[in-house]
C-alpha atoms as one frame of an Amber mdcrd trajectory, in Angstrom:
protein
 164.010  -3.319 210.823 165.672  -1.101 208.188 169.224  -2.082 207.344 172.268
  -0.581 205.661 175.859  -1.671 205.085 178.883  -0.189 206.814 180.745   1.760
 203.986 183.448  -0.189 202.163 182.621  -3.448 204.067 180.291  -6.354 203.686
 178.777  -5.780 207.100 175.067  -5.382 206.946 173.701  -3.497 210.042 170.409
  -2.321 211.470 169.671   1.285 211.126 169.381   1.429 214.918 172.359   0.379
 216.980 171.991  -0.697 220.525 174.033   1.438 222.902 175.025  -0.249 226.057
 176.789   2.304 228.388 174.158   1.837 231.124 174.992  -1.845 231.486 176.792
  -2.287 234.828 175.785   1.043 236.306 172.095   1.676 235.757 171.363  -1.774
 234.453 172.245  -5.223 235.955 173.454  -8.145 234.055 169.957  -9.614 233.870
 168.612  -6.157 232.646 171.348  -6.060 229.985 170.370  -9.535 228.743 166.749
  -8.614 228.593 167.483  -5.623 226.524 169.818  -7.592 224.154 167.178 -10.249
 223.771 164.471  -7.636 223.010 166.618  -5.705 220.585 167.658  -8.770 218.609
 164.027  -9.914 218.519 163.134  -6.530 216.884 165.788  -6.957 214.286 168.668
  -4.980 215.763 172.013  -6.695 215.034 174.317  -3.899 215.708 175.660  -3.510
 219.292 178.086  -0.717 220.513 180.175  -0.766 223.578 183.527   0.450 224.852
 186.372  -0.723 227.180 185.579   2.198 229.624 181.886   1.488 229.912 179.628
   1.728 231.855 179.148   5.443 232.198 179.996   7.219 234.433 183.215   5.378
 234.310 184.820   4.244 237.588 187.255   1.630 238.714 184.704  -0.520 240.475
 182.537  -1.149 237.350 185.136  -0.815 234.591 184.581  -3.378 231.846 181.215
  -4.536 233.235 179.399  -3.582 230.021 181.705  -5.729 227.766 181.433  -8.606
 230.284 177.652  -8.489 230.429 177.562  -8.537 226.581 180.051 -11.316 226.556
 177.949 -13.541 228.940 174.985 -12.809 226.673 176.888 -13.683 223.520 177.926
 -16.957 225.020 174.375 -17.757 225.918 173.018 -16.395 222.546 175.393 -18.490
 220.381 174.798 -16.824 217.084 177.807 -14.591 216.987 178.040 -14.485 213.136
 174.498 -12.911 212.951 175.732  -9.848 215.066 177.933  -6.937 214.368 179.828
  -5.945 217.623 181.659  -2.601 217.991 183.807  -1.491 220.738 186.295   1.264
 221.523 189.792   1.830 222.900 189.999   4.767 225.386 192.354   7.521 224.536
 194.521   9.578 226.925 193.820  12.910 228.578 190.808  11.865 230.656 192.515
  11.147 234.003 191.441   7.544 234.080 194.493   5.948 235.508 192.513   2.799
 236.485 192.295   1.735 232.871 195.250  -0.284 231.353 198.380   1.912 231.040
 199.746   3.745 229.214 196.445   5.147 228.064 197.493   5.991 224.450 197.341
   4.567 220.856 200.733   2.864 220.970 201.070  -0.622 219.560 201.375  -1.967
 223.129 198.153  -0.148 224.256 196.072  -1.061 221.233 197.019  -4.719 221.353
 196.415  -5.011 225.056 193.022  -3.229 224.825 191.866  -5.452 221.929 192.903
  -8.610 223.804 191.011  -7.551 226.951 187.945  -6.620 224.997 188.054 -10.031
 223.259 188.266 -11.659 226.606 185.441  -9.599 228.063 183.157 -10.065 225.054
 183.955 -13.790 224.957 184.351 -13.553 221.205 187.334 -14.301 218.761 186.915
 -11.090 216.780 185.563  -7.578 216.904 183.692  -6.378 213.806 184.267  -2.676
 214.267 187.109  -1.233 216.549 187.034   2.421 217.237 189.231   5.047 218.829
 186.943   6.490 221.516 188.372  10.003 221.184 191.548  11.514 219.698 194.996
  10.900 221.182 195.737  14.577 220.889 194.231  17.160 223.380 191.118  18.632
 221.820 188.118  20.721 222.716 185.169  18.321 222.875 182.565  16.993 225.325
 180.816  20.428 225.866 183.144  22.756 224.027 182.981  24.200 220.506 185.932
  24.460 218.214 189.661  24.329 218.810 191.335  27.046 220.829 195.047  25.804
 220.868 197.107  23.138 219.356 198.473  20.241 221.286 202.239  20.644 220.591
 203.082  17.767 222.842 201.373  15.300 220.479 203.241  14.146 217.310 201.359
  12.850 214.205 201.184   9.119 214.227 198.361   8.250 211.955 200.382   5.745
 209.765 201.839   4.103 212.849 198.318   3.633 214.437 196.899   2.249 211.063
 199.780  -0.180 210.843 198.947  -1.615 214.235 195.296  -2.051 213.058 196.559
  -3.677 209.838 198.425  -6.201 211.864 195.369  -6.963 214.067 193.076  -7.290
 211.011 195.469  -9.721 209.382 195.488 -11.642 212.667 191.771 -11.882 212.587
 191.175 -10.042 215.869 189.359  -7.085 214.271 187.628  -6.682 211.026 187.196
  -2.961 210.473 188.168   0.345 212.196 186.499   3.672 213.033 186.915   6.882
 214.926 184.815   8.692 217.480 184.542  12.315 218.790 186.754  13.275 215.862
 187.192  16.383 213.747 187.438  16.844 209.998 191.132  17.363 209.866 192.056
  13.929 211.421 189.402  12.088 209.456 191.105  13.329 206.332 194.515  12.525
 207.640 193.477   8.977 208.452 192.086   8.589 204.993 195.193  10.059 203.220
 197.622   7.960 205.232 195.658   4.890 204.665 195.710   5.564 200.815 199.314
   6.545 200.869 200.570   3.482 202.693 197.892   0.914 201.630 196.686   0.577
 205.227 193.194  -0.097 206.587 190.703   2.647 205.888 188.410   4.036 208.564
 184.798   2.966 207.863 182.875   4.856 210.490 182.793   7.873 212.792 180.753
   8.006 216.065 179.990  11.529 217.104 177.088  13.202 218.852 174.208  14.408
 216.696 170.819  15.513 217.753 168.326  18.408 217.749 170.483  20.072 220.446
 173.715  19.503 218.703 174.020  19.655 214.942 177.650  20.625 214.839 178.371
  17.485 212.786 176.759  19.287 209.844 179.574  21.811 209.859 182.471  20.194
 207.938 182.075  16.532 208.821 179.044  15.898 206.646 180.803  16.690 203.381
 183.937  14.684 204.498 181.784  11.688 205.324 179.482  11.832 202.297 182.349
  12.439 199.851 184.709   9.924 201.430 181.969   7.300 202.124 182.283   7.189
 205.899 179.269   6.145 208.027 178.079   8.213 210.982 177.060   6.386 214.088
 175.016   9.191 215.750 175.227   9.024 219.461 173.292  10.879 222.161 170.291
  11.426 219.696 168.172  12.167 222.816 170.841  14.332 224.450 171.355  12.187
 227.587 167.613  11.875 227.789 166.879  15.574 227.778 165.041  15.142 224.450
 162.588  12.766 226.021 161.065  15.830 227.628 161.003  14.136 231.052 163.353
  16.789 232.662 161.202  19.803 231.742 159.026  19.183 234.772 161.608  17.860
 237.093 164.100  14.988 236.801 163.133  11.327 237.183 164.720   8.710 239.327
 167.568   6.689 237.777 167.936   9.209 234.806 171.504   9.865 233.769 171.272
  13.561 234.287 169.895  12.975 237.857 172.613  10.382 238.711 175.505  12.002
 237.049 175.146  15.815 237.287 178.763  16.214 236.024 177.374  15.598 232.479
 176.174  19.175 231.787 176.391  19.275 227.933 172.642  19.204 227.559 171.410
  21.182 230.688 172.205  24.793 230.089 169.649  27.430 229.782 169.470  27.574
 225.960 169.311  23.741 225.729 166.274  23.888 228.031 164.627  26.620 226.017
 165.201  24.762 222.699 163.854  21.556 224.242 160.662  23.233 225.265 160.173
  24.586 221.759 160.887  21.216 220.175 158.447  19.555 222.518 155.668  22.136
 221.636 156.425  21.424 217.902 156.228  17.567 218.442 152.964  17.706 220.318
 151.447  20.087 217.691 151.972  17.210 215.154 150.787  14.427 217.383 154.217
  13.133 218.256 156.118  12.737 221.404 159.398  14.749 221.679 161.485  11.501
 221.738 159.786  10.264 218.613 160.466  13.429 216.732 164.006  13.734 217.975
 164.991  10.190 216.954 163.095  10.382 213.643 164.976  13.557 212.766 168.340
  12.040 213.284 167.321   8.807 211.430 166.229  10.763 208.360 169.561  12.456
 207.732 171.216  11.234 204.623 174.677  11.158 206.317 173.542   9.048 209.346
 174.426   5.354 208.883 172.923   4.205 212.188 171.415   5.878 215.245 172.715
   4.617 218.687 169.932   4.364 221.153 170.259   3.423 224.823 167.615   2.711
 227.423 167.372   1.792 231.050 164.058  -0.087 230.651 162.335  -2.318 228.027
 159.579   0.226 227.752 162.126   2.987 226.749 163.846   0.540 224.386 160.583
  -0.387 222.578 159.596   3.375 222.160 162.976   4.195 220.740 162.916   1.346
 218.284 159.416   2.162 217.282 160.599   5.641 216.275 162.206   4.114 213.088
 158.791   3.838 211.590 158.076   7.548 211.845 158.802   9.841 208.851 158.841
  13.596 209.422 157.119  15.696 206.829 158.832  18.664 205.099 156.680  20.963
 207.116 157.982  19.546 210.428 161.565  19.640 209.190 161.250  23.324 208.238
 159.818  24.105 211.626 162.760  22.201 213.338 165.223  24.276 211.265 163.463
  27.432 212.326 164.108  26.566 216.051 167.690  25.637 215.151 168.072  29.123
 213.633 166.727  30.743 216.761 168.819  28.735 219.242 171.751  27.075 217.165
 173.320  24.036 218.705 172.806  24.914 222.396 174.561  21.701 223.524 178.057
  21.681 222.106
């Protein structure tokens, strides 16, 4: 397993991170434990979760993912060998069944951290992330920003001060953001430098053959400021496995949760067909090419993979051994030029 270090930390992580949002919805506790056992046996030591998981989030299953990881951690016993990342849910998503208020106030952050520690059955969280911005933004299927959230007031220093307190208390070690934009990433950095507060080490945003929007603005920020990208949805909710081109499969996320439409529009389907033809012409599966593409990007710290079966998990991990040639990369860019970022 290839490894790297989370920027500005001593945390050595696998270049593949195990995503767990299916635990508790599509995967049972025993399934989750099997996946965790298999991933660790293959050299993965980086595990990502969130307080709102599993997906799709609902009151009946809320927190199951963290709890399944927690029961596995208790059984596994080698906590110090693993890097565990989780996230606090932000506001503006209508999830009134999560702890309230759903914001990044000191009260909310501390309550969320304590609940995650309890669910995970651990004394500390290696990487604690803000799942999405506190301010209202265009994301999850939208491009750019159309209006400013005037009801939100800047509180970067206040939020970082709470994390500083939690780091000093030993409850969390490092912090990161997710689904964030360049402006806020730079604000977090400037406020941390100005007030000698914890510095964000990572950003978790979507990045795939169907969504390369991260390359616009955020790549320079992250490379210059030494922030690691945890690329999520590298297979576009399974679309880039190619299995949906000839009809959906049972237990697939798109089939089970049709509300997630980011990767199912007409242009995304057209691009997926072209990428599949390209992969096959070079003796690769579409999933192998899609994952290898993400993993080869200089600005990608670790690629988050998720699976509902051990077979899928093995195939995804095996993709780390594939190196795409310059010829394939040029052909990928040609398709991107024809149908740029069809899944915002």
